[in-house]
Every structure is written in structure tokens, then in C-alpha cells.
Short mmCIF file of C-alpha atoms in Angstrom, two decimals:
data_model
loop_
_atom_site.label_atom_id
_atom_site.label_comp_id
_atom_site.label_asym_id
_atom_site.label_seq_id
_atom_site.Cartn_x
_atom_site.Cartn_y
_atom_site.Cartn_z
CA MET A 26 27.26 18.01 -52.38
CA SER A 27 26.46 14.96 -50.30
CA SER A 28 27.74 14.80 -46.72
CA GLY A 29 28.45 11.08 -46.56
CA LEU A 30 28.00 11.27 -42.80
CA PRO A 31 26.44 8.41 -40.83
CA ALA A 32 22.79 8.55 -39.94
CA GLY A 33 21.86 10.36 -36.73
CA VAL A 34 24.51 13.07 -37.00
CA SER A 35 23.11 16.47 -36.02
CA LEU A 36 22.42 19.05 -38.65
CA ARG A 37 24.88 21.38 -36.92
CA ALA A 38 27.61 18.78 -37.22
CA GLU A 39 26.61 18.12 -40.87
CA ALA A 40 26.87 21.85 -41.57
CA ALA A 41 30.41 21.95 -40.20
CA TRP A 42 31.36 18.94 -42.35
CA LEU A 43 29.91 20.53 -45.46
CA ASP A 44 31.71 23.79 -44.81
CA ALA A 45 35.00 21.90 -44.49
CA ALA A 46 34.42 20.28 -47.90
CA ASP A 47 33.15 23.46 -49.61
CA GLN A 48 35.57 24.49 -52.42
CA LEU A 49 34.27 28.11 -52.19
CA ALA A 50 34.74 28.39 -48.42
CA GLY A 51 37.92 30.42 -48.78
CA VAL A 52 36.17 33.11 -50.82
CA ARG A 53 34.26 34.15 -47.70
CA ASP A 54 37.47 35.78 -46.43
CA ARG A 55 37.26 38.23 -49.27
CA PHE A 56 34.28 39.94 -47.62
CA VAL A 57 33.75 42.11 -44.58
CA LEU A 58 31.38 40.03 -42.46
CA ASP A 59 30.22 40.07 -38.85
CA GLU A 60 30.65 36.50 -37.66
CA THR A 61 27.94 36.99 -34.99
CA THR A 62 25.35 37.63 -37.70
CA VAL A 63 23.90 35.32 -40.37
CA TYR A 64 23.46 37.53 -43.39
CA LEU A 65 20.87 36.10 -45.84
CA ASP A 66 19.88 39.32 -47.66
CA GLY A 67 22.45 39.34 -50.43
CA ASN A 68 19.58 39.20 -52.88
CA SER A 69 18.83 42.78 -51.80
CA LEU A 70 22.27 44.11 -50.96
CA GLY A 71 25.48 42.15 -51.17
CA ALA A 72 28.11 42.18 -48.44
CA LEU A 73 31.10 44.54 -48.65
CA PRO A 74 34.14 43.05 -50.47
CA ALA A 75 37.26 43.69 -48.50
CA THR A 76 39.07 45.28 -51.46
CA VAL A 77 36.62 48.16 -51.79
CA PRO A 78 37.42 50.54 -48.89
CA ASP A 79 41.07 51.07 -49.82
CA ARG A 80 40.21 51.44 -53.51
CA VAL A 81 37.55 54.03 -52.87
CA ALA A 82 39.87 55.91 -50.51
CA ASP A 83 42.51 56.01 -53.25
CA VAL A 84 40.00 57.18 -55.84
CA ILE A 85 38.92 60.04 -53.58
CA ALA A 86 42.26 61.08 -52.19
CA ARG A 87 44.55 60.59 -55.18
CA GLU A 88 42.55 60.28 -58.40
CA TRP A 89 40.05 63.00 -57.50
CA GLY A 90 41.99 64.89 -54.84
CA GLU A 91 45.33 65.12 -56.62
CA LEU A 92 44.94 64.24 -60.31
CA ARG A 93 41.47 65.79 -60.55
CA ILE A 94 40.41 66.22 -64.22
CA ARG A 95 43.49 64.32 -65.39
CA SER A 96 42.03 61.07 -64.04
CA TRP A 97 39.62 60.91 -66.96
CA THR A 98 42.58 59.95 -69.12
CA GLU A 99 45.40 59.05 -66.73
CA SER A 100 43.33 56.86 -64.39
CA GLY A 101 41.09 55.37 -67.07
CA TRP A 102 37.83 56.96 -65.91
CA TRP A 103 36.58 57.46 -69.44
CA GLU A 104 36.88 53.76 -70.43
CA ALA A 105 35.44 52.48 -67.14
CA PRO A 106 31.88 51.68 -68.33
CA GLU A 107 33.09 49.25 -71.00
CA ARG A 108 36.10 47.98 -69.02
CA ILE A 109 33.91 47.01 -66.08
CA GLY A 110 31.31 45.67 -68.48
CA ASP A 111 33.89 43.24 -69.73
CA ARG A 112 34.51 42.18 -66.12
CA ILE A 113 30.80 41.34 -65.69
CA ALA A 114 30.45 39.67 -69.13
CA PRO A 115 31.83 36.22 -68.22
CA LEU A 116 29.54 36.08 -65.16
CA ILE A 117 26.50 36.34 -67.45
CA GLY A 118 27.84 34.25 -70.30
CA ALA A 119 28.81 37.02 -72.67
CA ALA A 120 31.92 37.59 -74.76
CA PRO A 121 33.72 40.91 -74.34
CA GLY A 122 32.45 44.02 -76.09
CA GLN A 123 28.74 43.59 -75.37
CA VAL A 124 28.20 44.98 -71.88
CA VAL A 125 28.28 48.57 -70.73
CA VAL A 126 27.98 49.69 -67.13
CA GLY A 127 26.07 52.81 -66.12
CA ASP A 128 22.71 54.31 -65.13
CA SER A 129 20.14 52.41 -63.06
CA THR A 130 18.37 49.14 -63.88
CA SER A 131 15.20 51.07 -64.58
CA VAL A 132 16.92 53.36 -67.11
CA ASN A 133 18.49 50.34 -68.82
CA VAL A 134 15.16 48.53 -69.00
CA PHE A 135 13.75 51.58 -70.80
CA LYS A 136 16.63 51.69 -73.28
CA ALA A 137 16.39 47.97 -74.01
CA VAL A 138 12.62 47.73 -74.39
CA VAL A 139 12.32 50.75 -76.67
CA ALA A 140 15.32 49.56 -78.71
CA ALA A 141 13.74 46.11 -79.07
CA VAL A 142 10.43 47.62 -80.25
CA ARG A 143 12.26 49.80 -82.75
CA LEU A 144 14.14 46.78 -84.12
CA ALA A 145 10.88 44.92 -84.57
CA ALA A 146 9.32 47.89 -86.32
CA ALA A 147 12.30 48.18 -88.66
CA ASP A 148 12.03 44.49 -89.46
CA SER A 149 8.36 44.89 -90.37
CA ARG A 150 9.11 47.81 -92.65
CA SER A 151 11.95 46.01 -94.39
CA ARG A 152 9.65 43.08 -95.11
CA SER A 153 6.76 45.31 -96.20
CA ARG A 154 4.42 43.78 -93.67
CA SER A 155 1.04 45.52 -93.36
CA ARG A 156 0.45 44.35 -89.79
CA SER A 157 2.64 46.09 -87.23
CA ARG A 158 3.92 44.41 -84.12
CA ASP A 159 1.84 46.33 -81.64
CA GLU A 160 2.34 44.60 -78.30
CA ILE A 161 4.94 44.13 -75.64
CA LEU A 162 4.69 40.96 -73.52
CA VAL A 163 5.68 41.54 -69.93
CA ASP A 164 6.30 39.04 -67.14
CA ALA A 165 3.05 39.19 -65.11
CA THR A 166 5.00 38.50 -61.88
CA THR A 167 7.70 41.09 -62.64
CA PHE A 168 9.27 43.52 -60.21
CA PRO A 169 6.93 46.54 -60.33
CA THR A 170 9.40 48.95 -61.91
CA ASP A 171 9.85 46.73 -64.95
CA GLY A 172 6.06 46.92 -65.50
CA TYR A 173 5.99 50.66 -65.02
CA ILE A 174 8.85 51.16 -67.51
CA ALA A 175 7.23 48.84 -70.07
CA GLU A 176 3.99 50.79 -69.84
CA SER A 177 5.82 54.05 -70.45
CA ALA A 178 7.76 52.51 -73.35
CA ALA A 179 4.50 51.27 -74.84
CA ARG A 180 2.90 54.73 -74.63
CA MET A 181 5.90 56.29 -76.26
CA THR A 182 6.09 53.81 -79.10
CA GLY A 183 2.33 53.34 -79.70
CA ARG A 184 2.24 49.79 -78.41
CA THR A 185 0.24 48.00 -75.69
CA VAL A 186 1.46 45.92 -72.83
CA ARG A 187 0.16 42.39 -72.29
CA PRO A 188 1.06 40.75 -68.92
CA VAL A 189 1.77 37.02 -69.27
CA ALA A 190 2.95 34.48 -66.73
CA PRO A 191 6.53 33.43 -67.65
CA ALA A 192 5.55 29.78 -67.98
CA GLU A 193 2.95 30.75 -70.56
CA MET A 194 5.17 33.08 -72.61
CA PRO A 195 6.35 30.51 -75.18
CA GLY A 196 2.71 29.90 -76.17
CA ALA A 197 1.67 33.56 -75.95
CA VAL A 198 4.29 35.20 -78.20
CA GLY A 199 3.04 35.66 -81.73
CA PRO A 200 3.03 37.80 -84.90
CA ARG A 201 1.83 40.87 -83.02
CA THR A 202 4.65 40.70 -80.47
CA ALA A 203 7.47 43.23 -80.78
CA ALA A 204 9.32 42.53 -77.55
CA VAL A 205 9.22 40.30 -74.52
CA LEU A 206 10.42 41.52 -71.13
CA VAL A 207 10.96 38.73 -68.57
CA ASN A 208 12.75 38.22 -65.25
CA HIS A 209 15.20 35.32 -65.13
CA VAL A 210 14.33 34.73 -61.43
CA ASP A 211 11.20 35.84 -59.64
CA TYR A 212 12.06 38.33 -56.90
CA ARG A 213 9.26 37.12 -54.57
CA SER A 214 9.43 33.38 -54.90
CA GLY A 215 12.94 32.75 -56.10
CA GLU A 216 11.59 30.69 -59.02
CA LEU A 217 13.97 30.29 -61.97
CA TYR A 218 12.19 30.65 -65.30
CA ASP A 219 13.16 28.86 -68.53
CA LEU A 220 14.93 31.73 -70.25
CA PRO A 221 16.27 29.63 -73.20
CA ALA A 222 12.77 28.33 -74.01
CA ILE A 223 11.21 31.77 -73.78
CA THR A 224 13.96 33.22 -75.95
CA ALA A 225 13.61 30.50 -78.62
CA ALA A 226 9.83 31.03 -78.78
CA THR A 227 10.32 34.80 -79.02
CA HIS A 228 12.76 34.45 -81.90
CA ALA A 229 10.53 31.93 -83.70
CA ALA A 230 7.81 34.60 -83.63
CA GLY A 231 10.16 37.24 -84.98
CA ALA A 232 10.31 39.30 -81.77
CA TYR A 233 13.11 40.39 -79.43
CA LEU A 234 13.85 39.24 -75.86
CA VAL A 235 14.86 41.53 -72.99
CA ALA A 236 15.99 39.66 -69.87
CA ASP A 237 16.13 41.12 -66.34
CA LEU A 238 19.02 39.40 -64.57
CA CYS A 239 18.87 41.20 -61.25
CA HIS A 240 18.27 38.05 -59.24
CA SER A 241 20.42 35.65 -61.22
CA ALA A 242 23.68 37.37 -62.24
CA GLY A 243 26.38 36.25 -59.84
CA ALA A 244 24.31 33.39 -58.46
CA LEU A 245 23.96 31.03 -61.42
CA PRO A 246 25.02 30.65 -65.07
CA VAL A 247 22.96 32.73 -67.54
CA GLY A 248 24.37 31.99 -71.03
CA LEU A 249 23.42 35.19 -72.86
CA ASP A 250 25.54 34.41 -75.93
CA GLU A 251 24.78 30.69 -75.87
CA HIS A 252 21.00 31.17 -75.85
CA GLY A 253 20.87 34.08 -78.27
CA ILE A 254 19.36 36.58 -75.86
CA ASP A 255 18.99 39.94 -77.51
CA PHE A 256 19.17 42.41 -74.60
CA ALA A 257 19.75 41.99 -70.89
CA ILE A 258 19.91 44.34 -67.96
CA GLY A 259 20.67 43.96 -64.30
CA CYS A 260 21.75 45.62 -61.11
CA THR A 261 25.16 45.07 -59.49
CA TYR A 262 24.40 45.57 -55.78
CA LYS A 263 22.94 42.09 -55.14
CA TYR A 264 24.99 38.98 -55.93
CA LEU A 265 27.69 41.13 -57.63
CA ASN A 266 28.23 42.99 -54.35
CA GLY A 267 28.84 46.39 -55.92
CA GLY A 268 27.39 48.45 -53.03
CA PRO A 269 24.21 50.42 -52.43
CA GLY A 270 23.05 52.11 -55.66
CA SER A 271 25.99 50.80 -57.68
CA PRO A 272 25.47 51.28 -61.41
CA ALA A 273 23.57 48.78 -63.47
CA TYR A 274 24.61 47.18 -66.75
CA LEU A 275 23.19 46.77 -70.24
CA TYR A 276 23.96 43.86 -72.57
CA VAL A 277 23.43 44.45 -76.29
CA ARG A 278 24.01 41.37 -78.43
CA ARG A 279 26.84 42.07 -80.85
CA GLU A 280 24.76 41.53 -83.99
CA HIS A 281 22.22 44.13 -82.79
CA GLN A 282 24.71 46.86 -81.92
CA PRO A 283 24.81 48.55 -85.31
CA ARG A 284 21.02 48.92 -85.22
CA PHE A 285 20.66 49.66 -81.48
CA ASP A 286 18.56 52.86 -81.43
CA SER A 287 18.66 54.13 -77.88
CA PRO A 288 15.77 56.33 -76.76
CA LEU A 289 18.27 58.22 -74.55
CA PRO A 290 21.06 59.41 -76.83
CA GLY A 291 23.52 61.37 -74.70
CA TRP A 292 26.83 63.00 -75.31
CA ASN A 293 28.69 60.01 -73.80
CA SER A 294 27.26 57.72 -76.49
CA HIS A 295 28.21 60.03 -79.35
CA ARG A 296 30.76 58.78 -81.89
CA ASP A 297 32.82 61.92 -81.20
CA PRO A 298 31.67 63.15 -77.83
CA PHE A 299 34.06 66.06 -77.52
CA ALA A 300 33.20 67.47 -80.91
CA MET A 301 30.02 68.89 -79.26
CA THR A 302 28.09 68.91 -82.51
CA PRO A 303 24.30 69.48 -82.56
CA ASP A 304 23.68 66.35 -84.65
CA TYR A 305 23.82 62.92 -83.01
CA ALA A 306 26.02 60.16 -84.44
CA PRO A 307 25.97 56.98 -82.27
CA ALA A 308 29.21 55.40 -81.11
CA GLU A 309 30.19 51.88 -82.16
CA GLY A 310 29.88 48.93 -79.88
CA PRO A 311 28.49 48.85 -76.36
CA ALA A 312 29.34 52.56 -75.81
CA ARG A 313 26.17 53.20 -77.82
CA GLY A 314 24.29 52.32 -74.57
CA ARG A 315 25.89 55.12 -72.56
CA VAL A 316 24.03 58.37 -71.87
CA GLY A 317 25.65 60.99 -69.65
CA THR A 318 28.74 61.32 -67.46
CA PRO A 319 29.44 58.05 -65.62
CA ASP A 320 29.06 57.94 -61.84
CA ILE A 321 32.73 57.31 -61.27
CA LEU A 322 32.90 56.86 -57.49
CA SER A 323 30.32 54.04 -57.33
CA MET A 324 31.55 52.62 -60.69
CA LEU A 325 35.10 52.20 -59.44
CA ALA A 326 33.85 50.75 -56.14
CA LEU A 327 32.04 48.15 -58.27
CA GLU A 328 35.22 47.44 -60.20
CA ALA A 329 37.07 46.73 -56.97
CA ALA A 330 34.17 44.57 -55.74
CA LEU A 331 34.38 42.40 -58.85
CA GLU A 332 37.87 41.36 -57.83
CA VAL A 333 36.29 38.76 -55.50
CA TRP A 334 35.39 36.81 -58.63
CA GLN A 335 39.01 36.10 -59.53
CA ASP A 336 39.48 32.35 -60.07
CA VAL A 337 35.82 31.64 -59.23
CA ASP A 338 33.91 29.30 -61.55
CA ILE A 339 30.25 30.28 -61.98
CA ALA A 340 29.38 26.58 -62.33
CA ALA A 341 30.82 25.96 -58.86
CA VAL A 342 28.77 28.84 -57.61
CA ARG A 343 25.62 27.17 -58.91
CA THR A 344 26.57 23.86 -57.36
CA LYS A 345 27.08 25.54 -53.97
CA SER A 346 23.85 27.53 -54.31
CA LEU A 347 21.73 24.42 -54.86
CA ALA A 348 23.51 22.47 -52.11
CA VAL A 349 23.13 25.17 -49.45
CA THR A 350 19.49 25.92 -50.32
CA ASP A 351 18.70 22.19 -50.24
CA PHE A 352 20.32 21.98 -46.83
CA PHE A 353 18.42 25.01 -45.57
CA LEU A 354 15.10 23.47 -46.65
CA ARG A 355 16.02 20.27 -44.79
CA CYS A 356 16.90 22.28 -41.70
CA VAL A 357 13.64 24.30 -41.89
CA GLU A 358 11.64 21.09 -42.19
CA ALA A 359 13.39 19.75 -39.07
CA SER A 360 13.15 22.94 -37.06
CA ALA A 361 9.95 24.78 -37.94
CA PRO A 362 6.36 23.51 -37.80
CA ALA A 363 4.96 22.91 -41.28
CA ALA A 364 1.74 24.62 -40.15
CA ARG A 365 3.68 27.86 -39.64
CA VAL A 366 6.01 28.01 -42.65
CA ALA A 367 5.73 26.50 -46.10
CA PRO A 368 8.23 26.70 -49.00
CA LEU A 369 7.22 28.96 -51.87
CA THR A 370 10.40 28.37 -53.89
CA PRO A 371 10.31 25.27 -56.12
CA ALA A 372 12.21 22.24 -54.86
CA ASP A 373 13.12 21.35 -58.48
CA HIS A 374 16.68 22.54 -59.12
CA THR A 375 15.83 23.58 -62.71
CA ARG A 376 13.26 26.01 -61.28
CA ARG A 377 15.15 27.48 -58.40
CA GLY A 378 17.30 30.59 -58.20
CA SER A 379 19.55 31.30 -55.18
CA GLN A 380 16.95 32.33 -52.67
CA ILE A 381 14.41 30.51 -50.57
CA SER A 382 11.03 32.08 -49.93
CA LEU A 383 8.75 30.77 -47.25
CA ARG A 384 5.06 31.58 -46.68
CA CYS A 385 4.38 32.66 -43.11
CA ALA A 386 1.15 34.21 -41.91
CA ASP A 387 2.87 36.93 -39.81
CA ALA A 388 6.02 37.29 -41.94
CA LYS A 389 6.74 40.90 -41.03
CA ARG A 390 6.75 40.21 -37.27
CA VAL A 391 8.72 37.00 -37.71
CA MET A 392 11.39 38.69 -39.84
CA GLY A 393 11.69 41.50 -37.29
CA GLU A 394 12.35 38.94 -34.56
CA LEU A 395 14.84 37.04 -36.71
CA ILE A 396 16.79 40.26 -37.33
CA ALA A 397 16.75 41.03 -33.59
CA ARG A 398 18.34 37.60 -33.13
CA ARG A 399 20.96 38.44 -35.78
CA VAL A 400 19.55 36.39 -38.62
CA VAL A 401 19.04 38.91 -41.46
CA GLY A 402 16.67 38.22 -44.34
CA ASP A 403 13.70 40.24 -45.50
CA PHE A 404 10.03 39.87 -46.25
CA ARG A 405 7.59 40.80 -49.01
CA GLU A 406 3.95 41.62 -48.47
CA PRO A 407 1.77 40.02 -47.49
CA ASP A 408 3.29 36.79 -46.14
CA VAL A 409 6.66 35.97 -47.69
CA LEU A 410 9.96 35.48 -45.83
CA ARG A 411 12.90 35.77 -48.18
CA PHE A 412 16.37 34.36 -47.58
CA GLY A 413 19.05 35.07 -50.20
CA PHE A 414 21.99 32.68 -50.38
CA THR A 415 25.17 34.22 -51.81
CA PRO A 416 27.39 31.21 -52.52
CA LEU A 417 30.58 33.27 -52.27
CA TYR A 418 30.08 33.91 -48.57
CA THR A 419 27.03 32.05 -47.23
CA SER A 420 28.07 28.96 -45.26
CA PHE A 421 26.19 25.78 -44.43
CA THR A 422 26.61 26.76 -40.79
CA ASP A 423 24.75 30.03 -41.61
CA ALA A 424 21.94 28.01 -43.18
CA GLU A 425 21.61 25.67 -40.18
CA ARG A 426 21.63 28.51 -37.66
CA ALA A 427 19.08 30.54 -39.64
CA ALA A 428 16.65 27.60 -39.81
CA ARG A 429 17.14 26.80 -36.13
CA VAL A 430 16.41 30.36 -35.04
CA LEU A 431 13.46 30.51 -37.42
CA GLY A 432 12.06 27.40 -35.73
CA GLU A 433 12.49 29.03 -32.31
CA VAL A 434 10.69 32.21 -33.43
CA VAL A 435 7.70 30.57 -35.15
CA SER A 436 7.25 28.02 -32.39
#
């Protein structure tokens, strides 16, 4: 997204020109935003879509208040986990019938990792292999919860966890590997990892890949079906704007669904849930990933939030993401002393998600001052400033103002 402006034009003027040419600029109006604030924390909590308040009010007043129990059938509550999963599917490169919404990201990581280990064990038995696949490879830079869950899954299944840097995973996976758990985008640095290459190496070794998409879904193309990824999980309150604590999702590749052995079989994932039988018979399709009663209020808020994606091309989102983060880096370079802030996020587009992380010696104080001046990002210990760029509503003017205020604070 080149400006084409003559040399010497100010960054503020260039930002205005880029906003005027931005094909996604109109989508910003679909959100509730305070125009006096630059909000660059959508990688932690997305902004409120304008369609959500009225929808939630209707769910509470009419579907719950008037229809009550009838809404499970008359308002489509029962089918919501799969219906909303199909709304998310195209945003992560999946065909319908492979995504189910519900539970938290942590719970879904547990389901996916244990299911992957069980698939690998079944493969070994069917091929009469004497050596079992006794290790789970985990992204060494992962969000802490993923590591905690992997350790618990390993204890439960008699495996061990081996932390490996994502760049080294293709060479580390081998005949002992049952499953690989990797983040698509690093939550600290914003680095985008080569998920297709890691998946290909995992499959070549006979193991299964579990991808955490929390920091990529809704910000860039993922291509789950295209790249043969086995399982994927992710939250919906970041770039998907589903609201605080909105339910997560679980992707189970279609070919694995008949053998998906969830460690959390609940009545909602039973083939005949209302039969209330003591024996468990798993449902067909993505419903096999359900557990208990869906959290309907937050689930239907998420469904309304996903309406902002109507007519939005995820490829255009990626183009905007790279353009606005490039522009922000240029503005930071022009505004802030290099001795005070240094980019942590790779400049290479093939290795960048949709956030920019900067190293800053007193990051906590600096972020506090930025927020006081109505530029909202966040920080991670010990010295990382994080700025999340949500292409649906972050403008180039936002990027220029944030960098300019950052320069004032650190100078």
C-alpha cells in the first residue's frame, strides 16, 4: 500500500492519504470506538462491534425472558456451537463442519493434545510398532497456559514434554514424537512462525500437529485445510472481537473426526444426548468436541460480533495489517530515539503477525504514560511494549499518532 506522495510530506499527512485509500476504512464504522483514543490492544481484547448490544438485549429480554426453555429449539440455541463454528471456519481456512465453538482455549488445548496423542498411539498399535511415541513437542516460547496444559496431558498419557523453539521444530520432530503443539504467532514478539513447514515435518514423522491460532485468527490467512493441519484451537476475544471471555473454538480435521477421542466426553457430545444413558457414544462430526451445556449468552454475543466480517476478504485484512505495521515502524523510527526503543517483531513480512513489539527498558512506566495520553497498548515483562493492529478498525492515523506520542514519552 504505497502512498505515492511527494517527498517531504509529513507522516500525519501521509496517514490521512493512506486512510482515504484504505479499502477497509468503512469497516471501522461497524465498531463502537472512542475517537479520542488510539486503541492498539485488540490482540488482548477486540473492540465492541456495534451489532452486539442490541442482539444481547434481545437474547436476554425475549429469548431468555419470554421464550425461556423454548429457545433451545425455537431460537437455535442447541445448534449454536456448530453454526458459529461454521462462521469462523472461512476466517481460518476451513470448510464447514470442522469447527465447534465452546469452552475456553485452555480446555480445547487439552482436548486436542490428548486426542492427538491417542491417535498416534492407535497408529503405533495398528502398525505393530514396538517403540511407542512417548514425547510431545511444545513451542518453547508458548503462552504459559499451553505449556501447563501440555505437561498435564503428558502426565495423563504417560508421555514427556520437550520444549523446542518453533524454528527448530521441523528438525526436532522424529519417530518418538506423538504430537506437536505450536503457536502460529508469538504472543510476546508478534513473530509469525512457518506453520506449513512445521506441519509438513510433523506429518513426515508420523505425528499430529496442534496449532494455537489465538494471535492469528482474524488478522491473517491461516489455511488449515490447505496445509493439512490436524487440530487447531483459538480464542475469539482478540481479532475476532467476541467480547471478554467469549468462548473458544476447536478445529478437528474432517478425516480425524471419526477417531477423535476426547478426554472430556460430556453429555453434549453424546450421539443421543437426551437419552441419558450411562454408556458414552460420541456424536458425529465437530459436535464430538463439545462437553457440557454451551454458554449461550457469550456465544450469541460472539455470533453477532462475527457479522462485522460480512464481505471482508481475509487477504485484504493481511494486506492492511502489513501496510499499517510497516507505517507504524517508520513513524516510530522518525519519532522515538533508537536508544530508547528497538523493534522486537521481525521486519520480514513472512515472519510478522499483526502486532508490533518494541523493547523498552522501562516498558511498564512508558505504557502507563501512553495510556494516560489515550494511546492504549500493553506490555509484557520485563521490557516489551506491545501494540496490536486490528485491520478492521485500526487506521493509519492511529498508527502515526501512537508513534508520535510514544516518541514524546520516551524522549
